[in-house]
mmCIF file of N, CA, C and O in Angstrom:
data_model
loop_
_atom_site.group_PDB
_atom_site.id
_atom_site.type_symbol
_atom_site.label_atom_id
_atom_site.label_comp_id
_atom_site.label_asym_id
_atom_site.label_seq_id
_atom_site.Cartn_x
_atom_site.Cartn_y
_atom_site.Cartn_z
ATOM 1 N N MET A 94 -11.380 30.025 -18.933
ATOM 2 C CA MET A 94 -10.883 29.113 -18.336
ATOM 3 C C MET A 94 -10.035 28.394 -17.802
ATOM 4 O O MET A 94 -8.686 28.858 -18.211
ATOM 5 N N HIS A 95 -10.065 27.414 -16.861
ATOM 6 C CA HIS A 95 -9.221 26.781 -16.277
ATOM 7 C C HIS A 95 -8.828 25.267 -17.134
ATOM 8 O O HIS A 95 -9.666 24.678 -17.612
ATOM 9 N N PRO A 96 -7.315 25.089 -17.093
ATOM 10 C CA PRO A 96 -6.983 23.561 -17.589
ATOM 11 C C PRO A 96 -6.926 22.551 -16.553
ATOM 12 O O PRO A 96 -7.935 22.840 -15.349
ATOM 13 N N ARG A 97 -7.971 21.917 -17.487
ATOM 14 C CA ARG A 97 -8.620 20.653 -17.389
ATOM 15 C C ARG A 97 -7.557 20.094 -15.996
ATOM 16 O O ARG A 97 -6.505 19.566 -16.888
ATOM 17 N N LYS A 98 -7.883 19.436 -15.134
ATOM 18 C CA LYS A 98 -6.879 18.802 -14.525
ATOM 19 C C LYS A 98 -7.302 17.100 -14.401
ATOM 20 O O LYS A 98 -8.265 17.136 -14.524
ATOM 21 N N LEU A 99 -6.520 16.321 -14.386
ATOM 22 C CA LEU A 99 -6.265 15.169 -14.675
ATOM 23 C C LEU A 99 -6.936 14.806 -12.976
ATOM 24 O O LEU A 99 -6.744 14.912 -12.229
ATOM 25 N N ARG A 100 -7.626 13.396 -13.203
ATOM 26 C CA ARG A 100 -8.479 12.949 -12.042
ATOM 27 C C ARG A 100 -7.364 11.621 -11.698
ATOM 28 O O ARG A 100 -7.158 10.888 -12.593
ATOM 29 N N HIS A 101 -6.865 12.147 -10.636
ATOM 30 C CA HIS A 101 -6.538 10.403 -10.065
ATOM 31 C C HIS A 101 -7.232 9.917 -9.106
ATOM 32 O O HIS A 101 -7.808 10.360 -8.583
ATOM 33 N N ARG A 102 -7.324 8.673 -9.552
ATOM 34 C CA ARG A 102 -8.100 8.001 -8.737
ATOM 35 C C ARG A 102 -7.888 6.906 -7.890
ATOM 36 O O ARG A 102 -6.510 6.088 -8.046
ATOM 37 N N PRO A 103 -7.260 7.081 -6.823
ATOM 38 C CA PRO A 103 -6.315 6.287 -5.589
ATOM 39 C C PRO A 103 -7.203 4.552 -5.503
ATOM 40 O O PRO A 103 -8.354 4.433 -5.686
ATOM 41 N N THR A 104 -6.482 4.187 -5.851
ATOM 42 C CA THR A 104 -6.824 2.503 -5.252
ATOM 43 C C THR A 104 -7.024 2.617 -4.263
ATOM 44 O O THR A 104 -6.158 2.979 -3.257
ATOM 45 N N SER A 105 -7.803 1.835 -3.718
ATOM 46 C CA SER A 105 -8.629 1.417 -2.531
ATOM 47 C C SER A 105 -7.458 0.357 -1.716
ATOM 48 O O SER A 105 -6.778 -0.290 -2.148
ATOM 49 N N LYS A 106 -7.416 1.158 -0.740
ATOM 50 C CA LYS A 106 -6.376 0.438 0.140
ATOM 51 C C LYS A 106 -6.722 -1.286 0.141
ATOM 52 O O LYS A 106 -6.074 -2.040 0.672
ATOM 53 N N LEU A 107 -8.845 -1.757 0.202
ATOM 54 C CA LEU A 107 -8.790 -2.856 0.329
ATOM 55 C C LEU A 107 -8.116 -3.555 -1.126
ATOM 56 O O LEU A 107 -7.951 -5.071 -1.067
ATOM 57 N N ASN A 108 -8.348 -3.375 -2.044
ATOM 58 C CA ASN A 108 -7.783 -3.601 -3.430
ATOM 59 C C ASN A 108 -6.642 -3.839 -3.187
ATOM 60 O O ASN A 108 -6.058 -5.025 -3.913
ATOM 61 N N THR A 109 -5.908 -2.697 -2.935
ATOM 62 C CA THR A 109 -4.103 -2.947 -2.888
ATOM 63 C C THR A 109 -4.182 -4.570 -2.014
ATOM 64 O O THR A 109 -2.982 -4.968 -2.512
ATOM 65 N N THR A 110 -4.249 -4.784 -0.848
ATOM 66 C CA THR A 110 -4.421 -5.239 -0.074
ATOM 67 C C THR A 110 -4.502 -6.662 -0.929
ATOM 68 O O THR A 110 -3.700 -7.667 -0.529
ATOM 69 N N PHE A 111 -5.824 -6.710 -1.580
ATOM 70 C CA PHE A 111 -6.197 -7.932 -2.080
ATOM 71 C C PHE A 111 -5.218 -8.143 -3.035
ATOM 72 O O PHE A 111 -4.689 -9.031 -3.455
ATOM 73 N N ILE A 112 -4.994 -7.185 -4.163
ATOM 74 C CA ILE A 112 -3.871 -7.782 -5.308
ATOM 75 C C ILE A 112 -2.658 -8.131 -4.814
ATOM 76 O O ILE A 112 -2.097 -9.145 -5.017
ATOM 77 N N ASN A 113 -2.288 -7.695 -3.383
ATOM 78 C CA ASN A 113 -1.197 -8.244 -2.527
ATOM 79 C C ASN A 113 -1.145 -9.427 -2.165
ATOM 80 O O ASN A 113 0.281 -10.059 -2.441
ATOM 81 N N GLN A 114 -2.047 -10.008 -2.096
ATOM 82 C CA GLN A 114 -2.054 -11.291 -1.788
ATOM 83 C C GLN A 114 -2.250 -12.491 -2.859
ATOM 84 O O GLN A 114 -1.808 -13.288 -2.112
ATOM 85 N N VAL A 115 -2.777 -11.816 -4.026
ATOM 86 C CA VAL A 115 -2.829 -12.415 -4.654
ATOM 87 C C VAL A 115 -1.807 -12.197 -5.689
ATOM 88 O O VAL A 115 -0.850 -13.962 -6.122
ATOM 89 N N VAL A 116 -0.640 -11.641 -5.585
ATOM 90 C CA VAL A 116 0.844 -12.044 -6.253
ATOM 91 C C VAL A 116 1.319 -12.803 -4.859
ATOM 92 O O VAL A 116 2.356 -13.583 -5.661
ATOM 93 N N GLU A 117 1.634 -12.531 -3.753
ATOM 94 C CA GLU A 117 2.219 -13.195 -2.807
ATOM 95 C C GLU A 117 1.776 -15.115 -3.244
ATOM 96 O O GLU A 117 2.462 -15.924 -3.223
ATOM 97 N N GLU A 118 0.540 -15.151 -3.478
ATOM 98 C CA GLU A 118 0.025 -16.352 -3.558
ATOM 99 C C GLU A 118 0.115 -16.999 -5.535
ATOM 100 O O GLU A 118 0.324 -18.286 -5.330
ATOM 101 N N LEU A 119 0.284 -16.246 -5.700
ATOM 102 C CA LEU A 119 1.069 -16.977 -7.620
ATOM 103 C C LEU A 119 2.512 -17.175 -7.199
ATOM 104 O O LEU A 119 2.905 -18.406 -7.974
ATOM 105 N N LYS A 120 3.235 -16.474 -6.373
ATOM 106 C CA LYS A 120 4.609 -16.615 -6.123
ATOM 107 C C LYS A 120 4.851 -18.202 -5.428
ATOM 108 O O LYS A 120 5.920 -18.521 -5.892
ATOM 109 N N ALA A 121 3.617 -17.942 -4.744
ATOM 110 C CA ALA A 121 3.948 -19.084 -3.767
ATOM 111 C C ALA A 121 3.570 -20.806 -4.550
ATOM 112 O O ALA A 121 3.850 -21.736 -3.992
ATOM 113 N N ASN A 122 2.865 -20.487 -5.374
ATOM 114 C CA ASN A 122 1.783 -21.258 -5.893
ATOM 115 C C ASN A 122 1.551 -21.058 -7.357
ATOM 116 O O ASN A 122 0.481 -20.697 -7.715
ATOM 117 N N PRO A 123 3.081 -21.189 -8.260
ATOM 118 C CA PRO A 123 2.996 -20.638 -9.658
ATOM 119 C C PRO A 123 1.811 -21.288 -10.725
ATOM 120 O O PRO A 123 0.887 -20.622 -11.632
ATOM 121 N N SER A 124 1.164 -22.418 -10.507
ATOM 122 C CA SER A 124 0.018 -23.221 -11.119
ATOM 123 C C SER A 124 -1.151 -22.307 -10.915
ATOM 124 O O SER A 124 -1.782 -22.955 -11.470
ATOM 125 N N LYS A 125 -1.329 -21.855 -10.069
ATOM 126 C CA LYS A 125 -2.308 -20.805 -9.667
ATOM 127 C C LYS A 125 -2.999 -20.111 -11.262
ATOM 128 O O LYS A 125 -4.033 -19.433 -11.177
ATOM 129 N N VAL A 126 -2.107 -19.938 -11.615
ATOM 130 C CA VAL A 126 -1.967 -18.505 -12.461
ATOM 131 C C VAL A 126 -3.377 -19.643 -13.391
ATOM 132 O O VAL A 126 -3.571 -18.823 -13.978
ATOM 133 N N SER A 127 -3.260 -20.760 -13.381
ATOM 134 C CA SER A 127 -4.003 -21.172 -14.181
ATOM 135 C C SER A 127 -6.195 -20.803 -14.074
ATOM 136 O O SER A 127 -6.847 -20.723 -14.808
ATOM 137 N N ILE A 128 -6.041 -20.491 -13.178
ATOM 138 C CA ILE A 128 -7.002 -20.085 -11.981
ATOM 139 C C ILE A 128 -7.578 -18.281 -12.829
ATOM 140 O O ILE A 128 -8.391 -18.537 -13.234
ATOM 141 N N ILE A 129 -6.365 -17.880 -13.655
ATOM 142 C CA ILE A 129 -6.738 -16.621 -13.871
ATOM 143 C C ILE A 129 -7.244 -16.834 -15.355
ATOM 144 O O ILE A 129 -8.090 -15.974 -15.530
ATOM 145 N N GLN A 130 -6.528 -17.474 -15.929
ATOM 146 C CA GLN A 130 -6.914 -18.193 -17.436
ATOM 147 C C GLN A 130 -8.150 -18.703 -17.523
ATOM 148 O O GLN A 130 -8.933 -18.221 -18.066
ATOM 149 N N ASP A 131 -8.654 -19.124 -16.837
ATOM 150 C CA ASP A 131 -9.848 -19.924 -16.589
ATOM 151 C C ASP A 131 -10.995 -18.819 -16.684
ATOM 152 O O ASP A 131 -11.713 -18.922 -17.282
ATOM 153 N N ASN A 132 -10.960 -17.699 -15.399
ATOM 154 C CA ASN A 132 -11.603 -16.907 -15.146
ATOM 155 C C ASN A 132 -11.528 -15.472 -16.565
ATOM 156 O O ASN A 132 -12.785 -15.415 -16.868
ATOM 157 N N LEU A 133 -10.679 -16.015 -17.332
ATOM 158 C CA LEU A 133 -10.684 -14.829 -18.487
ATOM 159 C C LEU A 133 -11.270 -15.397 -19.459
ATOM 160 O O LEU A 133 -12.505 -15.355 -20.028
ATOM 161 N N GLU A 134 -10.997 -17.123 -19.372
ATOM 162 C CA GLU A 134 -11.919 -17.463 -20.236
ATOM 163 C C GLU A 134 -13.503 -17.264 -20.401
ATOM 164 O O GLU A 134 -14.089 -17.302 -20.835
ATOM 165 N N GLN A 135 -13.898 -17.391 -19.172
ATOM 166 C CA GLN A 135 -15.090 -17.463 -18.391
ATOM 167 C C GLN A 135 -15.605 -16.169 -18.989
ATOM 168 O O GLN A 135 -16.591 -15.839 -19.018
ATOM 169 N N TYR A 136 -14.860 -15.216 -18.203
ATOM 170 C CA TYR A 136 -15.814 -14.111 -19.303
ATOM 171 C C TYR A 136 -15.843 -13.142 -20.162
ATOM 172 O O TYR A 136 -16.556 -12.846 -20.925
ATOM 173 N N ARG A 137 -14.705 -13.893 -20.800
ATOM 174 C CA ARG A 137 -14.412 -13.813 -22.320
ATOM 175 C C ARG A 137 -15.520 -14.255 -23.313
ATOM 176 O O ARG A 137 -16.239 -13.674 -23.955
ATOM 177 N N SER A 138 -16.022 -15.238 -22.794
ATOM 178 C CA SER A 138 -17.119 -16.201 -22.820
ATOM 179 C C SER A 138 -18.899 -15.270 -23.069
ATOM 180 O O SER A 138 -19.809 -15.613 -23.373
ATOM 181 N N GLN A 139 -18.609 -14.095 -21.706
ATOM 182 C CA GLN A 139 -20.028 -13.750 -21.815
ATOM 183 C C GLN A 139 -19.919 -12.047 -22.698
ATOM 184 O O GLN A 139 -19.226 -11.598 -23.219
ATOM 185 N N THR A 140 -21.306 -12.109 -23.237
ATOM 186 C CA THR A 140 -21.533 -11.302 -24.854
ATOM 187 C C THR A 140 -21.599 -9.712 -24.140
ATOM 188 O O THR A 140 -21.061 -8.692 -24.670
ATOM 189 N N HIS A 141 -21.924 -9.589 -23.070
ATOM 190 C CA HIS A 141 -22.056 -7.931 -22.729
ATOM 191 C C HIS A 141 -20.936 -7.464 -21.649
ATOM 192 O O HIS A 141 -21.513 -7.020 -20.263
ATOM 193 N N LEU A 142 -19.781 -7.304 -22.056
ATOM 194 C CA LEU A 142 -18.926 -6.808 -20.638
ATOM 195 C C LEU A 142 -18.939 -5.540 -21.409
ATOM 196 O O LEU A 142 -18.454 -4.957 -22.528
ATOM 197 N N LYS A 143 -18.469 -4.413 -20.272
ATOM 198 C CA LYS A 143 -17.934 -3.234 -20.010
ATOM 199 C C LYS A 143 -17.064 -3.737 -20.986
ATOM 200 O O LYS A 143 -15.791 -4.021 -20.927
ATOM 201 N N ARG A 144 -16.264 -2.701 -22.021
ATOM 202 C CA ARG A 144 -15.562 -2.339 -22.966
ATOM 203 C C ARG A 144 -13.710 -2.453 -21.906
ATOM 204 O O ARG A 144 -13.239 -3.093 -22.640
ATOM 205 N N GLY A 145 -13.697 -1.596 -20.923
ATOM 206 C CA GLY A 145 -12.503 -1.552 -19.796
ATOM 207 C C GLY A 145 -12.112 -3.045 -19.413
ATOM 208 O O GLY A 145 -11.237 -3.602 -19.189
ATOM 209 N N PHE A 146 -13.348 -3.890 -19.180
ATOM 210 C CA PHE A 146 -12.910 -5.120 -18.869
ATOM 211 C C PHE A 146 -12.226 -5.747 -19.636
ATOM 212 O O PHE A 146 -11.972 -7.012 -19.547
ATOM 213 N N LEU A 147 -13.190 -5.870 -21.102
ATOM 214 C CA LEU A 147 -12.714 -6.459 -22.164
ATOM 215 C C LEU A 147 -11.098 -6.350 -22.288
ATOM 216 O O LEU A 147 -10.169 -6.738 -22.628
ATOM 217 N N LEU A 148 -11.194 -4.711 -22.199
ATOM 218 C CA LEU A 148 -9.486 -4.751 -22.382
ATOM 219 C C LEU A 148 -8.427 -4.918 -21.350
ATOM 220 O O LEU A 148 -7.866 -5.515 -21.863
ATOM 221 N N ALA A 149 -9.340 -5.033 -20.190
ATOM 222 C CA ALA A 149 -7.993 -6.196 -18.917
ATOM 223 C C ALA A 149 -8.206 -7.300 -19.825
ATOM 224 O O ALA A 149 -6.531 -7.733 -19.191
ATOM 225 N N ILE A 150 -9.053 -8.030 -20.265
ATOM 226 C CA ILE A 150 -8.813 -9.526 -20.199
ATOM 227 C C ILE A 150 -7.432 -9.482 -21.906
ATOM 228 O O ILE A 150 -6.695 -10.103 -21.754
ATOM 229 N N GLU A 151 -8.054 -8.371 -22.406
ATOM 230 C CA GLU A 151 -6.938 -8.532 -23.827
ATOM 231 C C GLU A 151 -5.325 -8.354 -23.059
ATOM 232 O O GLU A 151 -4.650 -8.809 -23.671
ATOM 233 N N ARG A 152 -5.176 -7.237 -22.150
ATOM 234 C CA ARG A 152 -3.902 -6.864 -21.409
ATOM 235 C C ARG A 152 -3.540 -8.132 -20.864
ATOM 236 O O ARG A 152 -1.916 -8.338 -20.774
ATOM 237 N N PHE A 153 -4.151 -8.742 -20.057
ATOM 238 C CA PHE A 153 -3.624 -10.095 -19.695
ATOM 239 C C PHE A 153 -3.122 -11.262 -20.821
ATOM 240 O O PHE A 153 -2.265 -11.974 -20.392
ATOM 241 N N ASP A 154 -3.959 -11.292 -21.793
ATOM 242 C CA ASP A 154 -3.818 -12.113 -22.391
ATOM 243 C C ASP A 154 -2.027 -12.018 -23.238
ATOM 244 O O ASP A 154 -1.510 -12.724 -23.568
ATOM 245 N N TRP A 155 -1.696 -10.217 -23.056
ATOM 246 C CA TRP A 155 -0.494 -9.750 -24.144
ATOM 247 C C TRP A 155 0.455 -10.499 -22.657
ATOM 248 O O TRP A 155 1.767 -10.866 -23.341
ATOM 249 N N VAL A 156 -0.209 -10.416 -21.435
ATOM 250 C CA VAL A 156 0.939 -10.367 -20.404
ATOM 251 C C VAL A 156 1.601 -12.046 -20.361
ATOM 252 O O VAL A 156 2.845 -12.497 -20.050
ATOM 253 N N PHE A 157 0.291 -13.256 -20.792
ATOM 254 C CA PHE A 157 0.689 -14.815 -20.696
ATOM 255 C C PHE A 157 1.102 -15.090 -22.034
ATOM 256 O O PHE A 157 1.801 -16.076 -22.001
ATOM 257 N N GLU A 158 1.444 -13.827 -23.314
ATOM 258 C CA GLU A 158 1.777 -14.576 -24.550
ATOM 259 C C GLU A 158 3.118 -14.174 -24.221
ATOM 260 O O GLU A 158 4.261 -14.727 -24.847
ATOM 261 N N ALA A 159 3.605 -13.064 -23.269
ATOM 262 C CA ALA A 159 5.107 -12.344 -23.342
ATOM 263 C C ALA A 159 5.703 -13.236 -22.671
ATOM 264 O O ALA A 159 6.993 -13.997 -22.682
ATOM 265 N N SER A 160 5.455 -13.677 -21.678
ATOM 266 C CA SER A 160 6.133 -14.604 -21.108
ATOM 267 C C SER A 160 5.228 -15.756 -19.792
ATOM 268 O O SER A 160 4.269 -15.747 -19.646
ATOM 269 N N LYS A 161 5.348 -16.687 -19.487
ATOM 270 C CA LYS A 161 4.920 -17.930 -18.518
ATOM 271 C C LYS A 161 5.957 -17.991 -17.229
ATOM 272 O O LYS A 161 5.509 -18.389 -16.602
ATOM 273 N N ASP A 162 6.703 -16.905 -17.104
ATOM 274 C CA ASP A 162 7.913 -16.662 -15.804
ATOM 275 C C ASP A 162 7.123 -15.871 -15.031
ATOM 276 O O ASP A 162 6.203 -15.038 -15.268
ATOM 277 N N ILE A 163 6.520 -16.850 -13.832
ATOM 278 C CA ILE A 163 5.661 -16.595 -12.612
ATOM 279 C C ILE A 163 6.462 -14.663 -12.397
ATOM 280 O O ILE A 163 5.261 -13.856 -11.929
ATOM 281 N N ASP A 164 7.426 -14.613 -12.234
ATOM 282 C CA ASP A 164 7.949 -13.167 -12.003
ATOM 283 C C ASP A 164 7.692 -12.230 -12.155
ATOM 284 O O ASP A 164 7.272 -11.062 -12.431
ATOM 285 N N PHE A 165 7.744 -12.575 -14.200
ATOM 286 C CA PHE A 165 6.987 -11.277 -14.919
ATOM 287 C C PHE A 165 5.565 -11.011 -15.210
ATOM 288 O O PHE A 165 5.359 -9.685 -14.562
ATOM 289 N N ILE A 166 5.171 -11.977 -14.468
ATOM 290 C CA ILE A 166 3.694 -12.025 -14.654
ATOM 291 C C ILE A 166 3.425 -10.942 -13.603
ATOM 292 O O ILE A 166 2.516 -10.432 -13.398
ATOM 293 N N CYS A 167 3.862 -11.694 -11.947
ATOM 294 C CA CYS A 167 3.646 -10.835 -10.937
ATOM 295 C C CYS A 167 3.757 -9.385 -11.361
ATOM 296 O O CYS A 167 3.042 -8.537 -10.724
ATOM 297 N N GLN A 168 5.004 -9.153 -11.765
ATOM 298 C CA GLN A 168 5.818 -7.911 -11.887
ATOM 299 C C GLN A 168 4.258 -6.494 -12.704
ATOM 300 O O GLN A 168 4.495 -5.826 -12.720
ATOM 301 N N GLN A 169 3.867 -7.655 -13.840
ATOM 302 C CA GLN A 169 2.748 -7.078 -14.551
ATOM 303 C C GLN A 169 1.899 -6.793 -13.596
ATOM 304 O O GLN A 169 1.201 -5.388 -13.985
ATOM 305 N N ILE A 170 1.680 -7.449 -13.171
ATOM 306 C CA ILE A 170 0.118 -7.442 -12.386
ATOM 307 C C ILE A 170 0.289 -5.381 -11.656
ATOM 308 O O ILE A 170 -0.293 -4.811 -10.932
ATOM 309 N N LEU A 171 1.522 -5.804 -10.580
ATOM 310 C CA LEU A 171 1.877 -5.066 -10.009
ATOM 311 C C LEU A 171 2.650 -3.407 -10.761
ATOM 312 O O LEU A 171 2.385 -2.132 -9.648
ATOM 313 N N ALA A 172 3.002 -3.501 -11.735
ATOM 314 C CA ALA A 172 3.380 -2.794 -12.803
ATOM 315 C C ALA A 172 2.772 -0.943 -12.929
ATOM 316 O O ALA A 172 1.505 -1.052 -12.773
ATOM 317 N N ASP A 173 3.345 0.008 -12.507
ATOM 318 C CA ASP A 173 2.637 1.205 -11.784
ATOM 319 C C ASP A 173 2.915 1.875 -13.870
ATOM 320 O O ASP A 173 3.311 3.253 -13.761
ATOM 321 N N ASP A 174 2.088 1.337 -14.343
ATOM 322 C CA ASP A 174 1.748 1.777 -15.844
ATOM 323 C C ASP A 174 0.451 1.011 -16.649
ATOM 324 O O ASP A 174 -0.155 1.036 -15.510
ATOM 325 N N TYR A 175 0.172 1.518 -17.925
ATOM 326 C CA TYR A 175 -1.007 0.837 -18.180
ATOM 327 C C TYR A 175 -1.878 -0.383 -18.086
ATOM 328 O O TYR A 175 -2.776 -0.184 -17.154
ATOM 329 N N ILE A 176 -0.771 -0.664 -18.457
ATOM 330 C CA ILE A 176 -1.336 -2.507 -18.241
ATOM 331 C C ILE A 176 -1.568 -3.187 -16.650
ATOM 332 O O ILE A 176 -2.702 -3.443 -16.125
ATOM 333 N N GLY A 177 -0.560 -2.768 -15.601
ATOM 334 C CA GLY A 177 -0.409 -3.194 -14.170
ATOM 335 C C GLY A 177 -1.958 -2.142 -14.106
ATOM 336 O O GLY A 177 -2.726 -3.136 -13.304
ATOM 337 N N ASN A 178 -2.354 -0.969 -14.033
ATOM 338 C CA ASN A 178 -3.450 -0.702 -13.663
ATOM 339 C C ASN A 178 -4.926 -1.314 -14.475
ATOM 340 O O ASN A 178 -5.903 -1.140 -13.588
ATOM 341 N N ARG A 179 -4.786 -1.164 -15.541
ATOM 342 C CA ARG A 179 -5.561 -2.222 -15.823
ATOM 343 C C ARG A 179 -5.689 -3.486 -15.225
ATOM 344 O O ARG A 179 -7.063 -3.482 -15.165
ATOM 345 N N LEU A 180 -5.028 -3.899 -15.037
ATOM 346 C CA LEU A 180 -5.173 -5.490 -14.512
ATOM 347 C C LEU A 180 -5.755 -4.888 -13.088
ATOM 348 O O LEU A 180 -6.615 -6.186 -12.477
ATOM 349 N N ARG A 181 -4.945 -4.452 -12.547
ATOM 350 C CA ARG A 181 -5.743 -4.307 -11.062
ATOM 351 C C ARG A 181 -7.011 -3.626 -10.961
ATOM 352 O O ARG A 181 -7.562 -3.854 -10.337
ATOM 353 N N ARG A 182 -7.291 -3.159 -11.995
ATOM 354 C CA ARG A 182 -8.787 -2.368 -11.577
ATOM 355 C C ARG A 182 -10.115 -3.490 -11.847
ATOM 356 O O ARG A 182 -11.131 -3.102 -11.700
ATOM 357 N N TYR A 183 -9.532 -4.743 -12.617
ATOM 358 C CA TYR A 183 -10.805 -5.561 -12.549
ATOM 359 C C TYR A 183 -10.718 -6.799 -11.325
ATOM 360 O O TYR A 183 -9.995 -7.503 -12.055
ATOM 361 N N PRO A 184 -10.507 -6.528 -10.124
ATOM 362 C CA PRO A 184 -10.237 -8.459 -9.277
ATOM 363 C C PRO A 184 -10.933 -9.222 -9.669
ATOM 364 O O PRO A 184 -10.409 -10.381 -9.225
ATOM 365 N N LEU A 185 -12.142 -9.108 -10.170
ATOM 366 C CA LEU A 185 -12.892 -10.144 -10.397
ATOM 367 C C LEU A 185 -11.994 -11.426 -11.522
ATOM 368 O O LEU A 185 -12.112 -12.332 -11.022
ATOM 369 N N LEU A 186 -11.077 -10.817 -11.881
ATOM 370 C CA LEU A 186 -9.997 -11.580 -12.446
ATOM 371 C C LEU A 186 -9.313 -12.532 -11.776
ATOM 372 O O LEU A 186 -8.699 -13.603 -12.157
ATOM 373 N N PHE A 187 -9.174 -11.945 -10.504
ATOM 374 C CA PHE A 187 -8.556 -12.471 -10.074
ATOM 375 C C PHE A 187 -8.909 -13.861 -8.648
ATOM 376 O O PHE A 187 -8.445 -14.429 -8.149
ATOM 377 N N LYS A 188 -10.393 -13.726 -9.081
ATOM 378 C CA LYS A 188 -11.143 -14.547 -8.179
ATOM 379 C C LYS A 188 -11.018 -15.883 -8.310
ATOM 380 O O LYS A 188 -10.418 -16.293 -9.201
ATOM 381 N N GLY A 189 -10.779 -16.398 -7.044
ATOM 382 C CA GLY A 189 -10.304 -17.483 -6.852
ATOM 383 C C GLY A 189 -8.487 -18.369 -6.717
ATOM 384 O O GLY A 189 -8.618 -19.188 -5.508
ATOM 385 N N VAL A 190 -7.779 -17.050 -6.615
ATOM 386 C CA VAL A 190 -6.484 -17.684 -6.766
ATOM 387 C C VAL A 190 -6.229 -17.687 -4.685
ATOM 388 O O VAL A 190 -5.697 -18.341 -4.500
ATOM 389 N N ILE A 191 -6.431 -16.509 -3.966
ATOM 390 C CA ILE A 191 -6.920 -16.373 -2.712
ATOM 391 C C ILE A 191 -8.030 -17.429 -2.104
ATOM 392 O O ILE A 191 -8.980 -17.028 -2.569
ATOM 393 N N ASN A 192 -7.715 -18.612 -1.469
ATOM 394 C CA ASN A 192 -8.532 -19.647 -0.924
ATOM 395 C C ASN A 192 -10.074 -19.021 -0.084
ATOM 396 O O ASN A 192 -11.062 -19.436 -0.790
ATOM 397 N N ASN A 193 -10.043 -17.626 0.453
ATOM 398 C CA ASN A 193 -10.816 -16.773 0.874
ATOM 399 C C ASN A 193 -11.986 -16.198 -0.158
ATOM 400 O O ASN A 193 -12.398 -15.237 -0.271
ATOM 401 N N ALA A 194 -10.865 -15.769 -1.488
ATOM 402 C CA ALA A 194 -11.918 -15.059 -2.174
ATOM 403 C C ALA A 194 -12.749 -15.683 -3.122
ATOM 404 O O ALA A 194 -12.799 -16.698 -3.138
#
């Protein structure tokens, strides 16, 4: 038997571009964090969400609890770690931050 290889899931270019636009918009208009918080509440109230989506909501709660600083929040969104990857996996959480999104 061969040892199992970890599957590397490349982030789509479209999603990367979108997330970068979200971060730029948040830095320019920190008050738009409230849009993300509203999205979290909206999705949290839905009864049949996938576990992964619920985990992403929970991780965002942790980020907001840790700091209200926009640079910290943006840093967490872009972080190449478990939390950052989890947040970026669900672009619906950022719906409405960019005007055309």
